[in-house]
Tab-separated table of C-alpha atoms in Angstrom:
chain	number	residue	atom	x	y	z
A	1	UNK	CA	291.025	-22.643	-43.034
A	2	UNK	CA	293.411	-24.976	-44.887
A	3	UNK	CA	294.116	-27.097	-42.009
A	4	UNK	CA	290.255	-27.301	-41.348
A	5	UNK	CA	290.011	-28.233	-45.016
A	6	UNK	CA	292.809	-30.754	-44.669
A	7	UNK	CA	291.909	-32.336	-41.312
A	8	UNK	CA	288.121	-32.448	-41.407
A	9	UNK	CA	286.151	-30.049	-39.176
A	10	UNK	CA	285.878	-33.034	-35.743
A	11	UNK	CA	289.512	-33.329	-35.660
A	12	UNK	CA	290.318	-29.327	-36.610
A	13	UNK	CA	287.282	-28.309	-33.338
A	14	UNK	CA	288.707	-31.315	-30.726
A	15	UNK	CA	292.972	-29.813	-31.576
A	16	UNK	CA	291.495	-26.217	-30.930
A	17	UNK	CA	289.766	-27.444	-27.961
A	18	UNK	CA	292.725	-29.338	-26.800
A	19	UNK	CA	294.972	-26.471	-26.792
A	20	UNK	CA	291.962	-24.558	-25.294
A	21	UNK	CA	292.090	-26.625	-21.932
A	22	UNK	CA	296.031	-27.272	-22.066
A	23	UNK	CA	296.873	-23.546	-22.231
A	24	UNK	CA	294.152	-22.322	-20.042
A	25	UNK	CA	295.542	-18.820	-19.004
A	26	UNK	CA	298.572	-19.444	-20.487
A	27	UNK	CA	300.014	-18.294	-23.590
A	28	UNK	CA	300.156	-20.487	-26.307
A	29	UNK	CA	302.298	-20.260	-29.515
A	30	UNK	CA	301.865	-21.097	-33.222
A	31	UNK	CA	303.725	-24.122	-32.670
A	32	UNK	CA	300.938	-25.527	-29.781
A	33	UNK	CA	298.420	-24.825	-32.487
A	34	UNK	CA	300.320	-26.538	-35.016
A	35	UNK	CA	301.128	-29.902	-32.588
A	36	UNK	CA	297.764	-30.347	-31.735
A	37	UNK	CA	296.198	-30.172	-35.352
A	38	UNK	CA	299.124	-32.517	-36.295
A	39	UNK	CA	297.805	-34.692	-33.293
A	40	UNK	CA	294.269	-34.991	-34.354
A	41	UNK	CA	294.439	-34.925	-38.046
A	42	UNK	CA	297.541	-37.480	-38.088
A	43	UNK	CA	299.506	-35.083	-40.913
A	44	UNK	CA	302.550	-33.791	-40.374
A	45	UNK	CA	302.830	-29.889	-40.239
A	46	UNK	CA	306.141	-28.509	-40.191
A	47	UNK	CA	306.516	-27.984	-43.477
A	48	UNK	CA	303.293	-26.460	-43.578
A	49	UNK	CA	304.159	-23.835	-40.570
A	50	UNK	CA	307.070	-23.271	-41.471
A	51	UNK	CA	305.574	-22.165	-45.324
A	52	UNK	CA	302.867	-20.243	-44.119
A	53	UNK	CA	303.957	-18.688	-40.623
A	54	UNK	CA	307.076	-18.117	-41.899
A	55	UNK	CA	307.358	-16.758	-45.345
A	56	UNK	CA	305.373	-13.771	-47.101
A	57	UNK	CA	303.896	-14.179	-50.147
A	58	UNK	CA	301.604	-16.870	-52.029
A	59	UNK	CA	301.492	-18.888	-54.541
A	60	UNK	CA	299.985	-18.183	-57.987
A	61	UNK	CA	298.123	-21.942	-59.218
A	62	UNK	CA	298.503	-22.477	-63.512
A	63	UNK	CA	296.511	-25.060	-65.091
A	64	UNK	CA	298.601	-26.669	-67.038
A	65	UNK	CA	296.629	-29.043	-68.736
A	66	UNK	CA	293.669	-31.353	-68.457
A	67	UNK	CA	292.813	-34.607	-70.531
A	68	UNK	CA	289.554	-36.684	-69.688
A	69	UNK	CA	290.335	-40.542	-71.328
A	70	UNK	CA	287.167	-42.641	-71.303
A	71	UNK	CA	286.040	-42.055	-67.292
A	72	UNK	CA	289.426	-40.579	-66.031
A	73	UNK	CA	289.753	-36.760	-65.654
A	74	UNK	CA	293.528	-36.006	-65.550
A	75	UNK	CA	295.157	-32.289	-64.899
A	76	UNK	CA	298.431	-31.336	-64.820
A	77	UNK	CA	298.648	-28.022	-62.113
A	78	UNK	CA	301.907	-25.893	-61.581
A	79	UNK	CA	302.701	-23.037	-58.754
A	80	UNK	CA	304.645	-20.269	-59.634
A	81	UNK	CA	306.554	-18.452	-56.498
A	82	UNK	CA	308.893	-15.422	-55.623
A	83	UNK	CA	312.040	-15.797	-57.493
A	84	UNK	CA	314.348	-18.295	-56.162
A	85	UNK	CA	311.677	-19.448	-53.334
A	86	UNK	CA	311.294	-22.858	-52.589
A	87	UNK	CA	307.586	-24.623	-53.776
A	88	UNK	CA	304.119	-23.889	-51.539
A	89	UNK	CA	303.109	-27.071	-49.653
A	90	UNK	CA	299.181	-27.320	-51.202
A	91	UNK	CA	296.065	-29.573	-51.019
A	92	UNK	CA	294.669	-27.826	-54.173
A	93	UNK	CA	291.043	-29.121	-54.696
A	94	UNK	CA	289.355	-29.968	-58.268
A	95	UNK	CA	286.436	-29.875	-59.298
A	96	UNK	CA	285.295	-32.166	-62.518
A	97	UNK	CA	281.681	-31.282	-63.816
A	98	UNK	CA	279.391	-34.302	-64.788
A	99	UNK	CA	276.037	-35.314	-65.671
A	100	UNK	CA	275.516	-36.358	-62.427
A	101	UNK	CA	276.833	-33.658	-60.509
A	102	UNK	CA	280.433	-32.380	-59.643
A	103	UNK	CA	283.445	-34.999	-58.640
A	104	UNK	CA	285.481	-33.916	-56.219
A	105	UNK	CA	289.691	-34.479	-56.047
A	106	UNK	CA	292.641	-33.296	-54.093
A	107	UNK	CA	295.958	-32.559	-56.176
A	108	UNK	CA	298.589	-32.949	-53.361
A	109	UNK	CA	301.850	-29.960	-54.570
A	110	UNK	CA	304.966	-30.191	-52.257
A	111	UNK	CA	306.744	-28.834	-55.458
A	112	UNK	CA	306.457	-26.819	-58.606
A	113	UNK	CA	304.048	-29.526	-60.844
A	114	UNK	CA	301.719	-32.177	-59.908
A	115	UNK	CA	299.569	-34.306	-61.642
A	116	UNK	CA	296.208	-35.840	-60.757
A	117	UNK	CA	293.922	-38.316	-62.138
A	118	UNK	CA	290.619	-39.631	-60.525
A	119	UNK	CA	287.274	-40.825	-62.184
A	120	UNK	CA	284.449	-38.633	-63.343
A	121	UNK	CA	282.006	-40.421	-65.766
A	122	UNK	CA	280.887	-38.414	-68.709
A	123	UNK	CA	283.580	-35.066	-67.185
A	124	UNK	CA	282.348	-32.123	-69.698
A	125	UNK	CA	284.599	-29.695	-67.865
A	126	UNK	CA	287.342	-29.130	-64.392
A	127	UNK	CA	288.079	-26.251	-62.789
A	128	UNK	CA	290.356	-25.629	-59.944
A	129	UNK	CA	289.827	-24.439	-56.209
A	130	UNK	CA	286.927	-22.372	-57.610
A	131	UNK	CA	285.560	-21.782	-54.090
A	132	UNK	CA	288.673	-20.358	-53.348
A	133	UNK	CA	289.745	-22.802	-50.219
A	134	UNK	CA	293.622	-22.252	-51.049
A	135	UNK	CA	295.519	-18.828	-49.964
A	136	UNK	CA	296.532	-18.111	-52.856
A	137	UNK	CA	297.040	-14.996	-55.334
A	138	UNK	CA	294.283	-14.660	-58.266
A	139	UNK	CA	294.638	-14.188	-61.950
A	140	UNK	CA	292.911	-10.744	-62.853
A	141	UNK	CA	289.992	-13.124	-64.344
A	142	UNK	CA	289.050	-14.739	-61.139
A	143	UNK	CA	288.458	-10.945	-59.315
A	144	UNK	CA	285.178	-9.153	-60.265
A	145	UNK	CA	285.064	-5.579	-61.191
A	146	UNK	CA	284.330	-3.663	-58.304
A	147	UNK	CA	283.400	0.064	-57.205
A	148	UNK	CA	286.674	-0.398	-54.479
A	149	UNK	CA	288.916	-0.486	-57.450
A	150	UNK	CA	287.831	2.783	-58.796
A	151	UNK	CA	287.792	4.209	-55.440
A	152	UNK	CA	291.579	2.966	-54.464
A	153	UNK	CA	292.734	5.374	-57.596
A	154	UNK	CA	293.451	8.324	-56.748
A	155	UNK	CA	293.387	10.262	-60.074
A	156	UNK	CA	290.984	8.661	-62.076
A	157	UNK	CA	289.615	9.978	-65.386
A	158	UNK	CA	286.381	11.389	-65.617
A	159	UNK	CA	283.906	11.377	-68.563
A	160	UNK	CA	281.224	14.151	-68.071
A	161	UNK	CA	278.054	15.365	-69.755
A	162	UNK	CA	276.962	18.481	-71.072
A	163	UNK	CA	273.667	19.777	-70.851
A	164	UNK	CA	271.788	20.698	-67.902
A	165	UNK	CA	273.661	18.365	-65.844
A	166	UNK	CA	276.561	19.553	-66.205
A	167	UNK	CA	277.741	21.322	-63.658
A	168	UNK	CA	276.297	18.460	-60.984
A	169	UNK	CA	278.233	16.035	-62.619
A	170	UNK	CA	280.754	18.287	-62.058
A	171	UNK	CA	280.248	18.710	-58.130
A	172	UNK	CA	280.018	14.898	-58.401
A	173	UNK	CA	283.846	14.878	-60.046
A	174	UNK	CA	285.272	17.191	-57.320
A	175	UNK	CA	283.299	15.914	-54.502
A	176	UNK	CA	285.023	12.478	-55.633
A	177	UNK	CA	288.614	13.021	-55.521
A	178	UNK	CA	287.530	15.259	-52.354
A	179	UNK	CA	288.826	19.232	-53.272
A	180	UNK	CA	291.424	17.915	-55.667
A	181	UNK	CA	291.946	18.556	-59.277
A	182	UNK	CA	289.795	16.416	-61.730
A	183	UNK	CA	291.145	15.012	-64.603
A	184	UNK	CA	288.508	15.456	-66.895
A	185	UNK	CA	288.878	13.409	-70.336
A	186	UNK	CA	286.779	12.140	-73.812
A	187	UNK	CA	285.238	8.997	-73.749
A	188	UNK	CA	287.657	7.248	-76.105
A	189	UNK	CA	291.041	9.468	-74.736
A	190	UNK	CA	293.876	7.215	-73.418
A	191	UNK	CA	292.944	7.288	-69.739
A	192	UNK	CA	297.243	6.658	-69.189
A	193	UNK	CA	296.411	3.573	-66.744
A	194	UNK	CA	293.659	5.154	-64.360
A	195	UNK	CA	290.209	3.939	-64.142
A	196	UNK	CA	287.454	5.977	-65.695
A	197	UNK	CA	283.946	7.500	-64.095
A	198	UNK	CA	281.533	7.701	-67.124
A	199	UNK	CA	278.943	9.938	-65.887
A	200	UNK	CA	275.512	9.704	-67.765
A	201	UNK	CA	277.271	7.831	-70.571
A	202	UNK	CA	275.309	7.628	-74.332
A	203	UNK	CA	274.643	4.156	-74.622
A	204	UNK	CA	276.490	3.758	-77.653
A	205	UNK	CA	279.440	4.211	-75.164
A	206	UNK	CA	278.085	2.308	-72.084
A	207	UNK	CA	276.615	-1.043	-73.640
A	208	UNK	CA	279.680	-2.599	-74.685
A	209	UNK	CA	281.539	-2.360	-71.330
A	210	UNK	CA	278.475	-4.322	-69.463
A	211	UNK	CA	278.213	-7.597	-68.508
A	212	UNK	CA	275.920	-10.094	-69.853
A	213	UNK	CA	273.817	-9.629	-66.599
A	214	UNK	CA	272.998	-5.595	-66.990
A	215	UNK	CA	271.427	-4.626	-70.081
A	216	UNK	CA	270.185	-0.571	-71.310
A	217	UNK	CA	267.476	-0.285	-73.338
A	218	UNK	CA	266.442	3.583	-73.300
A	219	UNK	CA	265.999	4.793	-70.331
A	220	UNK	CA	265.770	1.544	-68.552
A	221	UNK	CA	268.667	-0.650	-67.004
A	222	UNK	CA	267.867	-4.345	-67.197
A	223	UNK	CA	269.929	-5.614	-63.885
A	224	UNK	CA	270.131	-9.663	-63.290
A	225	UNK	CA	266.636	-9.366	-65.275
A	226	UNK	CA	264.896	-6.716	-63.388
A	227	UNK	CA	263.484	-3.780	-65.108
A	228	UNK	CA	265.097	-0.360	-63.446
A	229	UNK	CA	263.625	3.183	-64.638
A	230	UNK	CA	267.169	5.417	-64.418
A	231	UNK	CA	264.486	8.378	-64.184
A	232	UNK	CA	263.558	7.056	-60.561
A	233	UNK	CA	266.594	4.749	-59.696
A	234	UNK	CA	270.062	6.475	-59.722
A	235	UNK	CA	273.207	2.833	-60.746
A	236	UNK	CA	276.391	3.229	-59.893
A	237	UNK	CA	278.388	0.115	-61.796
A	238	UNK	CA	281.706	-1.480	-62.038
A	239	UNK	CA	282.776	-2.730	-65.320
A	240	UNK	CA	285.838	-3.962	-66.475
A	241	UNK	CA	288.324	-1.275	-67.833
A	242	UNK	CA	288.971	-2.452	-71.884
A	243	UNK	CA	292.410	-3.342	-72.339
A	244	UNK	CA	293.461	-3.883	-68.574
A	245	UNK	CA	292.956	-6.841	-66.928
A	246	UNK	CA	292.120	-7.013	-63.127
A	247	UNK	CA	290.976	-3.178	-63.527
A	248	UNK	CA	287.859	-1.252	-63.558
A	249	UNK	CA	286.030	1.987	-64.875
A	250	UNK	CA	282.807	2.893	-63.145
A	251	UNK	CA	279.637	3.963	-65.158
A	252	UNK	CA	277.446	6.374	-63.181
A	253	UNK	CA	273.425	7.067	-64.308
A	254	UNK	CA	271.752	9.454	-62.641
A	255	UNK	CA	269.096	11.404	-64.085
A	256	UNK	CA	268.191	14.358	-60.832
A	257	UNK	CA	270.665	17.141	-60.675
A	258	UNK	CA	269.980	16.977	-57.102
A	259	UNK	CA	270.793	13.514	-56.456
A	260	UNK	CA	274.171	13.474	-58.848
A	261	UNK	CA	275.701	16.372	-57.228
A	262	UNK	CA	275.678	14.408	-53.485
A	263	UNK	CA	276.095	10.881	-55.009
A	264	UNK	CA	279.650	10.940	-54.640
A	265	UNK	CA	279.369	11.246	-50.874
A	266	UNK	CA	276.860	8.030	-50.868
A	267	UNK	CA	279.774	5.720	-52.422
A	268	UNK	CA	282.833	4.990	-50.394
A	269	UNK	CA	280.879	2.463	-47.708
A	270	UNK	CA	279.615	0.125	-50.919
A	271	UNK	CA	283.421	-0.863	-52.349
A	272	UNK	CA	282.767	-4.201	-52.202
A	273	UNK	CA	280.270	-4.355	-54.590
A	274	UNK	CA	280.165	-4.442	-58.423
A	275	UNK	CA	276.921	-2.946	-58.898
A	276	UNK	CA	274.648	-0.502	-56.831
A	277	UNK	CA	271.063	0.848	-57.693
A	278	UNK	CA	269.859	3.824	-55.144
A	279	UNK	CA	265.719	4.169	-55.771
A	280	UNK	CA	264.313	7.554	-55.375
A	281	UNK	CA	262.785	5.572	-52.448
A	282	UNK	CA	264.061	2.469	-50.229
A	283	UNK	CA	266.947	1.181	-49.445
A	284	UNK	CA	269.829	0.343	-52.136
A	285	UNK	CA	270.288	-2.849	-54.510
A	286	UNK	CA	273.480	-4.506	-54.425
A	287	UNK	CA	275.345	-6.714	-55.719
A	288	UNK	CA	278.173	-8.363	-57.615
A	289	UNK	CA	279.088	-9.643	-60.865
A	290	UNK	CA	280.258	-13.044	-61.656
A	291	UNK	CA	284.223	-12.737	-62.513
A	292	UNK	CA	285.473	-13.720	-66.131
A	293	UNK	CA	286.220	-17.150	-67.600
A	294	UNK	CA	288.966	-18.606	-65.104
A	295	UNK	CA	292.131	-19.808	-66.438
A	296	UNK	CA	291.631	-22.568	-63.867
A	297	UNK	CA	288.974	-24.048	-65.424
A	298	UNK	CA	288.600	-25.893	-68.426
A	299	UNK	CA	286.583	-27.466	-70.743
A	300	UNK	CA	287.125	-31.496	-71.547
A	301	UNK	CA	287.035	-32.547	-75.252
A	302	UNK	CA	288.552	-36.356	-74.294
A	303	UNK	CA	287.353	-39.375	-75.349
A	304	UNK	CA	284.435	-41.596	-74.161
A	305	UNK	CA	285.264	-44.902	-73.032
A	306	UNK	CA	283.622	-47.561	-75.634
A	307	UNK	CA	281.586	-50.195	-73.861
């Protein structure tokens, strides 16, 4: 995808179709692949292979700084590697927001720190690769809470109700971690690094840990502004886990005895989402949330060129 990116998607289709007809029933290596993008898109690419066929890992992108000064937008962007490994060769793209619609720039890295400057009229704010073209590794911020996260742990911390659903929420727990013991634990109890499952949580205890998209009010769930009875509409939802970035806790509502004690079982094919609503009827809602402020994007207090 980076070498698409780089060489433009004509030249990138014509190299694979080269190698296509000059290795017809043959095999052909990472190296053919390489010559013939090389070929069409007139860019040298050993470095390149020899970074990313050759080496594990990936680079983690810092914004160092950015300045806007009358209609240039300047940033300053670093790359942090293993210990003692040699810089990422990068294309990083930038994006500077404006009035009239985003600018566009490439900040070329063949070592630790480079710095860019191109013109964006009126820039109010940058923010870098934020469609994600670059292999790279992501700040906790940049990665949306999701049910996967909760699922991957495999002794998380569960916060149960009393009342008459009790005991499903406590088939729920054990049908969760599958037979095994449940760690069963107070809402505001140290949960030692594992990710919590709030079952039917008071919404004293539930409101603070949503995003700005899901709101409770009652017995209702507000969800990307659509009104959700939790008497008729079990939500399962990822939220991130206070005091631990890049984690999650999960907040379960489910209001039917009957549907809590085999909701557990429903779960493990929706990981990728962030939030899941199951109507007593129909098929489910899903969806994710938008992740946290990056720390690759920021805002641009500069100054305004005079005229």
């Amino acid at each position: 995808h980076m070498i698409d990116e780089a060489s433009g998607r004509d030249a990138f289709l014509a190299a694979l179709r080269e190698v296509a007809r000059t290795h017809l029933f043959r095999e052909a290596s990472w190296d053919d692949f390489l010559a013939a993008f090389a070929a069409h898109g007139s860019r040298d690419l050993a470095a390149f292979g020899e970074a990313w066929l050759g080496r594990a890992g990936a680079p983690l992108l810092r914004l160092e700084s950015a300045t806007r000064e009358g209609d240039r937008v300047t940033v300053a962007l670093a790359q942090e590697s293993g210990p003692g490994e040699p810089a990422w060769p990068l294309r990083v793209p930038v994006i500077a927001a404006t009035p009239a619609g985003p600018v566009a720039a490439v900040v070329e890295m063949d070592g630790p720190r480079a710095v860019a400057s191109w013109t964006a009229p009126g820039a109010t704010a940058v923010q870098v690769d934020p469609d994600y073209h670059v292999f790279r590794r992501l700040h906790p911020e940049e990665i949306e809470p999701t049910l996967s996260q909760v699922l991957g742990d495999p002794e998380p911390r569960f916060v149960l109700p009393a009342g008459p659903l009790a005991d499903a929420a406590a088939t729920f727990a054990a049908d969760w971690v599958e037979g095994g013991g449940t760690a069963v634990v107070d809402a505001a109890a140290d949960p030692e690094g594992h990710s919590r499952i709030l079952v039917n949580p008071d919404l004293a205890v539930a409101q603070p840990l949503l995003p700005p998209a899901a709101q409770l009010a009652g017995g209702l769930l507000f969800l990307n502004g659509q009104r959700l009875d939790l008497a008729t509409n079990d939500a399962v939802l990822a939220v991130p886990a206070p005091g631990r970035p890049g984690a999650a806790d999960l907040l379960v509502f489910c209001r039917s005895a009957e549907r809590l004690a085999a909701l557990a079982g429903r779960l493990s094919h929706y990981g990728k989402y962030s939030h899941l609503v199951f109507p007593a009827r129909g098929a489910a809602l899903k969806g994710n949330w938008e992740a946290a402020a990056s720390p690759l994007r920021a805002d641009l207090p500069g100054k305004t060129k005079e005229k």
